[in-house]
Short mmCIF file of N, CA and C and ligand atoms in Angstrom, two decimals:
data_model
loop_
_atom_site.label_atom_id
_atom_site.label_comp_id
_atom_site.label_asym_id
_atom_site.label_seq_id
_atom_site.Cartn_x
_atom_site.Cartn_y
_atom_site.Cartn_z
N UNK A 1 -123.37 26.18 -25.22
CA UNK A 1 -122.80 24.91 -25.70
C UNK A 1 -123.78 24.22 -26.66
N UNK A 2 -123.24 23.66 -27.72
CA UNK A 2 -124.12 22.93 -28.65
C UNK A 2 -124.55 21.61 -28.03
N UNK A 3 -125.76 21.21 -28.39
CA UNK A 3 -126.32 20.01 -27.79
C UNK A 3 -126.87 19.07 -28.86
N UNK A 4 -127.17 17.85 -28.44
CA UNK A 4 -127.82 16.88 -29.34
C UNK A 4 -129.19 16.51 -28.78
N UNK A 5 -130.06 16.10 -29.71
CA UNK A 5 -131.37 15.57 -29.33
C UNK A 5 -131.19 14.08 -29.09
N UNK A 6 -131.73 13.60 -27.97
CA UNK A 6 -131.57 12.18 -27.64
C UNK A 6 -132.94 11.52 -27.57
N UNK A 7 -133.06 10.36 -28.16
CA UNK A 7 -134.27 9.57 -27.89
C UNK A 7 -133.91 8.10 -27.70
N UNK A 8 -134.58 7.51 -26.70
CA UNK A 8 -134.41 6.09 -26.40
C UNK A 8 -135.76 5.43 -26.64
N UNK A 9 -135.78 4.48 -27.57
CA UNK A 9 -137.03 3.86 -28.00
C UNK A 9 -136.92 2.35 -27.83
N UNK A 10 -138.01 1.71 -27.40
CA UNK A 10 -138.06 0.25 -27.31
C UNK A 10 -139.25 -0.22 -28.15
N UNK A 11 -139.42 -1.54 -28.32
CA UNK A 11 -140.60 -2.02 -29.04
C UNK A 11 -141.90 -1.58 -28.38
N UNK A 12 -141.85 -1.25 -27.08
CA UNK A 12 -143.07 -0.79 -26.38
C UNK A 12 -143.29 0.72 -26.47
N UNK A 13 -142.34 1.44 -27.06
CA UNK A 13 -142.52 2.89 -27.19
C UNK A 13 -141.33 3.68 -26.68
N UNK A 14 -141.49 5.01 -26.67
CA UNK A 14 -140.40 5.90 -26.26
C UNK A 14 -140.23 5.84 -24.75
N UNK A 15 -138.99 5.79 -24.31
CA UNK A 15 -138.68 5.72 -22.87
C UNK A 15 -138.07 7.04 -22.40
N UNK A 16 -137.32 7.68 -23.28
CA UNK A 16 -136.62 8.90 -22.85
C UNK A 16 -136.42 9.81 -24.05
N UNK A 17 -136.67 11.11 -23.84
CA UNK A 17 -136.44 12.10 -24.89
C UNK A 17 -135.83 13.32 -24.23
N UNK A 18 -134.82 13.88 -24.86
CA UNK A 18 -134.27 15.15 -24.38
C UNK A 18 -133.75 15.92 -25.59
N UNK A 19 -134.17 17.18 -25.66
CA UNK A 19 -133.81 18.01 -26.82
C UNK A 19 -132.40 18.59 -26.71
N UNK A 20 -131.83 18.60 -25.51
CA UNK A 20 -130.58 19.35 -25.34
C UNK A 20 -129.55 18.67 -24.46
N UNK A 21 -129.00 17.56 -24.94
CA UNK A 21 -127.99 16.85 -24.16
C UNK A 21 -126.59 17.31 -24.59
N UNK A 22 -125.78 17.62 -23.61
CA UNK A 22 -124.41 18.08 -23.92
C UNK A 22 -123.48 16.89 -24.21
N UNK A 23 -123.65 15.82 -23.45
CA UNK A 23 -122.79 14.64 -23.62
C UNK A 23 -123.60 13.38 -23.31
N UNK A 24 -123.58 12.45 -24.26
CA UNK A 24 -124.21 11.14 -24.03
C UNK A 24 -123.08 10.12 -23.91
N UNK A 25 -123.12 9.34 -22.84
CA UNK A 25 -122.10 8.30 -22.63
C UNK A 25 -122.79 6.95 -22.74
N UNK A 26 -122.37 6.16 -23.72
CA UNK A 26 -123.06 4.92 -24.07
C UNK A 26 -122.11 3.75 -24.05
N UNK A 27 -122.66 2.57 -23.74
CA UNK A 27 -121.83 1.38 -23.70
C UNK A 27 -122.09 0.55 -24.96
N UNK A 28 -121.16 0.64 -25.90
CA UNK A 28 -121.29 -0.19 -27.10
C UNK A 28 -120.61 -1.53 -26.82
N UNK A 29 -120.80 -2.50 -27.70
CA UNK A 29 -120.18 -3.81 -27.47
C UNK A 29 -118.65 -3.69 -27.52
N UNK A 30 -118.15 -2.61 -28.12
CA UNK A 30 -116.70 -2.44 -28.19
C UNK A 30 -116.15 -1.50 -27.13
N UNK A 31 -117.01 -1.02 -26.27
CA UNK A 31 -116.55 -0.14 -25.20
C UNK A 31 -117.38 1.12 -25.11
N UNK A 32 -117.02 1.94 -24.13
CA UNK A 32 -117.81 3.14 -23.87
C UNK A 32 -117.48 4.22 -24.90
N UNK A 33 -118.52 4.96 -25.34
CA UNK A 33 -118.29 6.11 -26.21
C UNK A 33 -118.96 7.34 -25.63
N UNK A 34 -118.36 8.49 -25.88
CA UNK A 34 -118.97 9.76 -25.49
C UNK A 34 -119.37 10.49 -26.76
N UNK A 35 -120.61 10.98 -26.80
CA UNK A 35 -121.11 11.64 -28.01
C UNK A 35 -121.54 13.06 -27.67
N UNK A 36 -120.97 14.02 -28.41
CA UNK A 36 -121.37 15.42 -28.30
C UNK A 36 -121.93 15.86 -29.65
N UNK A 37 -122.43 17.10 -29.72
CA UNK A 37 -122.90 17.65 -30.99
C UNK A 37 -121.79 17.54 -32.03
N UNK A 38 -122.19 17.32 -33.26
CA UNK A 38 -121.28 17.24 -34.42
C UNK A 38 -120.42 15.99 -34.44
N UNK A 39 -120.86 14.98 -33.72
CA UNK A 39 -120.16 13.69 -33.78
C UNK A 39 -120.29 13.14 -35.20
N UNK A 40 -119.32 12.39 -35.65
CA UNK A 40 -119.45 11.76 -36.97
C UNK A 40 -120.58 10.72 -36.94
N UNK A 41 -121.28 10.56 -38.07
CA UNK A 41 -122.35 9.57 -38.11
C UNK A 41 -121.82 8.17 -37.79
N UNK A 42 -122.63 7.44 -37.02
CA UNK A 42 -122.17 6.14 -36.50
C UNK A 42 -123.38 5.26 -36.25
N UNK A 43 -123.22 3.97 -36.54
CA UNK A 43 -124.25 2.99 -36.16
C UNK A 43 -123.51 1.90 -35.42
N UNK A 44 -123.90 1.63 -34.18
CA UNK A 44 -123.14 0.67 -33.37
C UNK A 44 -124.06 -0.18 -32.50
N UNK A 45 -123.75 -1.47 -32.36
CA UNK A 45 -124.51 -2.30 -31.43
C UNK A 45 -124.18 -1.95 -29.99
N UNK A 46 -125.19 -1.97 -29.13
CA UNK A 46 -125.00 -1.59 -27.73
C UNK A 46 -124.91 -2.82 -26.84
N UNK A 47 -124.13 -2.68 -25.79
CA UNK A 47 -124.06 -3.71 -24.75
C UNK A 47 -125.16 -3.44 -23.72
N UNK A 48 -125.29 -4.31 -22.74
CA UNK A 48 -126.22 -4.07 -21.64
C UNK A 48 -125.52 -3.14 -20.65
N UNK A 49 -126.14 -2.02 -20.33
CA UNK A 49 -125.50 -1.10 -19.39
C UNK A 49 -126.28 0.20 -19.29
N UNK A 50 -125.80 1.10 -18.42
CA UNK A 50 -126.48 2.38 -18.30
C UNK A 50 -126.13 3.29 -19.48
N UNK A 51 -127.10 4.07 -19.95
CA UNK A 51 -126.80 5.18 -20.85
C UNK A 51 -126.87 6.43 -19.98
N UNK A 52 -125.88 7.31 -20.13
CA UNK A 52 -125.82 8.49 -19.27
C UNK A 52 -125.92 9.74 -20.14
N UNK A 53 -126.78 10.67 -19.71
CA UNK A 53 -127.01 11.90 -20.48
C UNK A 53 -126.73 13.09 -19.58
N UNK A 54 -125.76 13.91 -19.97
CA UNK A 54 -125.33 15.03 -19.14
C UNK A 54 -125.71 16.37 -19.74
N UNK A 55 -126.22 17.25 -18.89
CA UNK A 55 -126.42 18.65 -19.29
C UNK A 55 -126.50 19.53 -18.05
N UNK A 56 -125.89 20.69 -18.16
CA UNK A 56 -125.91 21.67 -17.07
C UNK A 56 -125.46 21.09 -15.74
N UNK A 57 -124.47 20.23 -15.77
CA UNK A 57 -123.95 19.64 -14.53
C UNK A 57 -124.82 18.55 -13.95
N UNK A 58 -125.92 18.21 -14.64
CA UNK A 58 -126.80 17.14 -14.15
C UNK A 58 -126.70 15.92 -15.05
N UNK A 59 -126.98 14.77 -14.46
CA UNK A 59 -126.90 13.53 -15.21
C UNK A 59 -128.19 12.74 -15.09
N UNK A 60 -128.70 12.29 -16.24
CA UNK A 60 -129.85 11.37 -16.25
C UNK A 60 -129.34 10.02 -16.73
N UNK A 61 -129.93 8.96 -16.19
CA UNK A 61 -129.52 7.63 -16.63
C UNK A 61 -130.73 6.83 -17.09
N UNK A 62 -130.47 5.95 -18.04
CA UNK A 62 -131.48 5.01 -18.54
C UNK A 62 -130.81 3.64 -18.63
N UNK A 63 -131.50 2.60 -18.17
CA UNK A 63 -130.93 1.26 -18.34
C UNK A 63 -131.21 0.81 -19.77
N UNK A 64 -130.17 0.40 -20.48
CA UNK A 64 -130.31 -0.02 -21.87
C UNK A 64 -129.95 -1.49 -21.97
N UNK A 65 -130.94 -2.28 -22.42
CA UNK A 65 -130.74 -3.73 -22.47
C UNK A 65 -130.49 -4.14 -23.93
N UNK A 66 -129.31 -3.79 -24.42
CA UNK A 66 -128.93 -4.15 -25.80
C UNK A 66 -129.69 -3.36 -26.84
N UNK A 67 -129.28 -3.51 -28.08
CA UNK A 67 -129.91 -2.80 -29.19
C UNK A 67 -128.86 -2.09 -30.02
N UNK A 68 -129.27 -0.97 -30.60
CA UNK A 68 -128.37 -0.21 -31.48
C UNK A 68 -128.45 1.27 -31.17
N UNK A 69 -127.36 1.97 -31.47
CA UNK A 69 -127.41 3.43 -31.43
C UNK A 69 -127.09 3.96 -32.83
N UNK A 70 -127.88 4.95 -33.23
CA UNK A 70 -127.58 5.69 -34.46
C UNK A 70 -127.21 7.10 -34.06
N UNK A 71 -125.98 7.50 -34.41
CA UNK A 71 -125.52 8.85 -34.09
C UNK A 71 -125.49 9.68 -35.37
N UNK A 72 -126.14 10.84 -35.30
CA UNK A 72 -126.02 11.84 -36.36
C UNK A 72 -125.52 13.12 -35.71
N UNK A 73 -125.04 14.09 -36.49
CA UNK A 73 -124.40 15.26 -35.86
C UNK A 73 -125.27 15.99 -34.84
N UNK A 74 -126.60 15.95 -35.00
CA UNK A 74 -127.47 16.66 -34.07
C UNK A 74 -128.42 15.73 -33.31
N UNK A 75 -128.23 14.40 -33.45
CA UNK A 75 -129.22 13.48 -32.88
C UNK A 75 -128.61 12.14 -32.51
N UNK A 76 -129.02 11.63 -31.35
CA UNK A 76 -128.62 10.29 -30.92
C UNK A 76 -129.90 9.47 -30.72
N UNK A 77 -130.04 8.40 -31.47
CA UNK A 77 -131.23 7.55 -31.34
C UNK A 77 -130.82 6.17 -30.87
N UNK A 78 -131.36 5.77 -29.74
CA UNK A 78 -131.08 4.43 -29.21
C UNK A 78 -132.31 3.58 -29.42
N UNK A 79 -132.14 2.48 -30.14
CA UNK A 79 -133.21 1.51 -30.34
C UNK A 79 -132.85 0.31 -29.47
N UNK A 80 -133.54 0.16 -28.36
CA UNK A 80 -133.15 -0.86 -27.37
C UNK A 80 -134.17 -2.00 -27.33
N UNK A 81 -133.68 -3.17 -26.99
CA UNK A 81 -134.59 -4.31 -26.80
C UNK A 81 -135.51 -4.03 -25.61
N UNK A 82 -134.94 -3.45 -24.56
CA UNK A 82 -135.70 -2.97 -23.42
C UNK A 82 -134.91 -1.81 -22.83
N UNK A 83 -135.58 -0.89 -22.19
CA UNK A 83 -134.92 0.25 -21.54
C UNK A 83 -135.87 0.81 -20.50
N UNK A 84 -135.30 1.32 -19.43
CA UNK A 84 -136.13 1.89 -18.37
C UNK A 84 -135.48 3.14 -17.79
N UNK A 85 -136.33 4.13 -17.46
CA UNK A 85 -135.87 5.26 -16.65
C UNK A 85 -135.83 4.79 -15.21
N UNK A 86 -135.04 5.46 -14.34
CA UNK A 86 -134.90 4.99 -12.96
C UNK A 86 -136.22 4.74 -12.25
N UNK A 87 -137.17 5.67 -12.41
CA UNK A 87 -138.44 5.53 -11.67
C UNK A 87 -139.32 4.41 -12.23
N UNK A 88 -138.98 3.88 -13.40
CA UNK A 88 -139.75 2.76 -13.97
C UNK A 88 -139.24 1.40 -13.47
N UNK A 89 -138.09 1.43 -12.80
CA UNK A 89 -137.47 0.16 -12.42
C UNK A 89 -138.03 -0.35 -11.11
N UNK A 90 -138.45 -1.61 -11.13
CA UNK A 90 -138.91 -2.29 -9.92
C UNK A 90 -137.67 -2.93 -9.29
N UNK A 91 -137.20 -2.29 -8.21
CA UNK A 91 -135.93 -2.70 -7.61
C UNK A 91 -135.99 -4.13 -7.06
N UNK A 92 -137.10 -4.50 -6.46
CA UNK A 92 -137.16 -5.85 -5.87
C UNK A 92 -137.21 -6.91 -6.98
N UNK A 93 -137.84 -6.58 -8.11
CA UNK A 93 -137.82 -7.51 -9.25
C UNK A 93 -136.39 -7.69 -9.77
N UNK A 94 -135.66 -6.58 -9.86
CA UNK A 94 -134.27 -6.67 -10.34
C UNK A 94 -133.41 -7.46 -9.35
N UNK A 95 -133.66 -7.23 -8.07
CA UNK A 95 -132.89 -7.95 -7.03
C UNK A 95 -133.17 -9.46 -7.11
N UNK A 96 -134.43 -9.82 -7.34
CA UNK A 96 -134.77 -11.25 -7.48
C UNK A 96 -134.13 -11.84 -8.73
N UNK A 97 -134.13 -11.07 -9.82
CA UNK A 97 -133.51 -11.55 -11.07
C UNK A 97 -132.00 -11.75 -10.85
N UNK A 98 -131.39 -10.83 -10.08
CA UNK A 98 -129.96 -10.98 -9.79
C UNK A 98 -129.70 -12.25 -8.98
N UNK A 99 -130.53 -12.48 -7.97
CA UNK A 99 -130.34 -13.69 -7.14
C UNK A 99 -130.49 -14.96 -7.96
N UNK A 100 -131.53 -15.01 -8.79
CA UNK A 100 -131.75 -16.19 -9.65
C UNK A 100 -130.54 -16.43 -10.55
N UNK A 101 -130.06 -15.36 -11.16
CA UNK A 101 -128.92 -15.50 -12.08
C UNK A 101 -127.68 -15.97 -11.33
N UNK A 102 -127.45 -15.44 -10.14
CA UNK A 102 -126.26 -15.84 -9.38
C UNK A 102 -126.35 -17.30 -8.93
N UNK A 103 -127.55 -17.72 -8.54
CA UNK A 103 -127.72 -19.14 -8.17
C UNK A 103 -127.41 -20.05 -9.35
N UNK A 104 -127.87 -19.68 -10.53
CA UNK A 104 -127.61 -20.49 -11.73
C UNK A 104 -126.12 -20.52 -12.05
N UNK A 105 -125.47 -19.38 -11.86
CA UNK A 105 -124.04 -19.32 -12.17
C UNK A 105 -123.21 -20.18 -11.22
N UNK A 106 -123.68 -20.32 -9.99
CA UNK A 106 -122.88 -21.04 -9.00
C UNK A 106 -123.21 -22.52 -8.90
N UNK A 107 -124.30 -22.95 -9.56
CA UNK A 107 -124.67 -24.37 -9.52
C UNK A 107 -123.72 -25.19 -10.40
N UNK A 108 -123.20 -26.25 -9.82
CA UNK A 108 -122.36 -27.16 -10.61
C UNK A 108 -123.27 -28.25 -11.17
N UNK A 109 -123.99 -27.92 -12.19
CA UNK A 109 -125.00 -28.86 -12.68
C UNK A 109 -125.04 -28.83 -14.19
N UNK A 110 -125.19 -30.03 -14.78
CA UNK A 110 -125.34 -30.13 -16.24
C UNK A 110 -126.61 -29.38 -16.66
N UNK A 111 -126.57 -28.86 -17.87
CA UNK A 111 -127.79 -28.29 -18.43
C UNK A 111 -128.07 -26.86 -18.00
N UNK A 112 -127.16 -26.27 -17.24
CA UNK A 112 -127.36 -24.86 -16.88
C UNK A 112 -126.63 -24.01 -17.91
N UNK A 113 -127.37 -23.07 -18.47
CA UNK A 113 -126.77 -22.23 -19.50
C UNK A 113 -126.11 -21.03 -18.81
N UNK A 114 -124.80 -21.15 -18.62
CA UNK A 114 -124.06 -20.12 -17.86
C UNK A 114 -124.06 -18.77 -18.59
N UNK A 115 -123.93 -18.84 -19.91
CA UNK A 115 -123.88 -17.59 -20.68
C UNK A 115 -125.18 -16.80 -20.50
N UNK A 116 -126.29 -17.55 -20.54
CA UNK A 116 -127.59 -16.92 -20.38
C UNK A 116 -127.74 -16.33 -18.98
N UNK A 117 -127.24 -17.04 -17.99
CA UNK A 117 -127.30 -16.54 -16.61
C UNK A 117 -126.44 -15.29 -16.45
N UNK A 118 -125.29 -15.31 -17.11
CA UNK A 118 -124.38 -14.16 -17.10
C UNK A 118 -125.07 -12.90 -17.65
N UNK A 119 -125.78 -13.08 -18.75
CA UNK A 119 -126.45 -11.94 -19.39
C UNK A 119 -127.62 -11.46 -18.52
N UNK A 120 -128.34 -12.40 -17.92
CA UNK A 120 -129.45 -12.02 -17.01
C UNK A 120 -128.89 -11.24 -15.82
N UNK A 121 -127.71 -11.66 -15.36
CA UNK A 121 -127.07 -10.96 -14.24
C UNK A 121 -126.71 -9.52 -14.64
N UNK A 122 -126.20 -9.37 -15.85
CA UNK A 122 -125.87 -8.01 -16.33
C UNK A 122 -127.11 -7.13 -16.40
N UNK A 123 -128.22 -7.70 -16.87
CA UNK A 123 -129.46 -6.91 -16.94
C UNK A 123 -129.88 -6.46 -15.54
N UNK A 124 -129.82 -7.39 -14.60
CA UNK A 124 -130.27 -7.08 -13.24
C UNK A 124 -129.37 -6.04 -12.58
N UNK A 125 -128.06 -6.20 -12.73
CA UNK A 125 -127.13 -5.26 -12.09
C UNK A 125 -127.28 -3.86 -12.71
N UNK A 126 -127.44 -3.81 -14.04
CA UNK A 126 -127.64 -2.52 -14.70
C UNK A 126 -128.88 -1.84 -14.14
N UNK A 127 -129.98 -2.60 -14.01
CA UNK A 127 -131.22 -1.99 -13.49
C UNK A 127 -131.04 -1.52 -12.05
N UNK A 128 -130.36 -2.32 -11.24
CA UNK A 128 -130.18 -1.93 -9.84
C UNK A 128 -129.35 -0.65 -9.74
N UNK A 129 -128.34 -0.51 -10.59
CA UNK A 129 -127.50 0.69 -10.56
C UNK A 129 -128.26 1.92 -11.06
N UNK A 130 -129.00 1.74 -12.15
CA UNK A 130 -129.73 2.88 -12.72
C UNK A 130 -130.85 3.34 -11.78
N UNK A 131 -131.46 2.38 -11.07
CA UNK A 131 -132.55 2.71 -10.15
C UNK A 131 -132.11 3.69 -9.07
N UNK A 132 -130.81 3.70 -8.77
CA UNK A 132 -130.28 4.64 -7.75
C UNK A 132 -130.26 6.09 -8.25
N UNK A 133 -130.40 6.28 -9.58
CA UNK A 133 -130.28 7.63 -10.15
C UNK A 133 -131.62 8.33 -10.33
N UNK A 134 -132.53 8.12 -9.41
CA UNK A 134 -133.84 8.78 -9.46
C UNK A 134 -133.71 10.26 -9.29
P1 LIG B 1 -137.14 -10.69 -15.14
O1 LIG B 1 -136.40 -11.98 -14.94
O2 LIG B 1 -137.42 -9.99 -13.86
O3 LIG B 1 -138.33 -10.81 -16.06
P2 LIG B 1 -135.48 -9.88 -17.36
O4 LIG B 1 -134.11 -9.33 -17.31
O5 LIG B 1 -135.63 -11.26 -17.86
O6 LIG B 1 -136.11 -9.70 -15.89
P3 LIG B 1 -136.22 -8.50 -19.74
O7 LIG B 1 -136.50 -9.70 -20.61
O8 LIG B 1 -134.93 -7.79 -19.93
O9 LIG B 1 -136.42 -8.92 -18.20
O10 LIG B 1 -137.41 -7.44 -19.92
C1 LIG B 1 -138.77 -7.81 -20.16
C2 LIG B 1 -139.67 -6.61 -19.90
O11 LIG B 1 -139.76 -6.37 -18.50
C3 LIG B 1 -139.16 -5.30 -20.51
O12 LIG B 1 -140.27 -4.54 -20.91
C4 LIG B 1 -138.45 -4.61 -19.35
O13 LIG B 1 -138.47 -3.20 -19.50
C5 LIG B 1 -139.26 -5.05 -18.16
N1 LIG B 1 -138.47 -5.22 -16.94
C6 LIG B 1 -137.59 -6.19 -16.64
N2 LIG B 1 -137.09 -6.05 -15.41
C7 LIG B 1 -137.67 -4.94 -14.90
C8 LIG B 1 -137.57 -4.25 -13.64
N3 LIG B 1 -136.76 -4.67 -12.66
N4 LIG B 1 -138.32 -3.16 -13.46
C9 LIG B 1 -139.15 -2.72 -14.42
N5 LIG B 1 -139.28 -3.29 -15.63
C10 LIG B 1 -138.56 -4.40 -15.86
#
């Protein structure tokens, strides 16, 4: 089967590299896309969510905290604001971030930025889910 080269890069450096991915499943702001070899070239903004990379019946996941994906026929490059492999995720930190965000969302108080809390909640939930894929 033909494969694509995948790299996930953040401002702090490379987080994930794989030379032979059969299918990359990514969450763009317009919905989920599946990318295989020979995909048409594409540049798309990414939502907060897991990126999934499949090969040989196995799946690797990376938490992607926004950014862009550039797809070329033989290469998928994700430029993320932040990204983590499962073993890099501090689960208790993510759990605390989730609790903080939920408390802010449920407070009936002036001056609470609900949109910001919503986005923080998405980051935390994404990390908690990806952390399970060690
Ligand atoms: P927190 O409130 O815990 O700081 P956050 O969602 O505000 O979480 P970000 O601003 O998305 O954090 O990320 C800042 C930096 O911290 C990034 O380098 C990111 O990879 C890292 N990071 C955030 N949360 C975690 C986590 N649970 N485990 C490991 N690294 C994390």
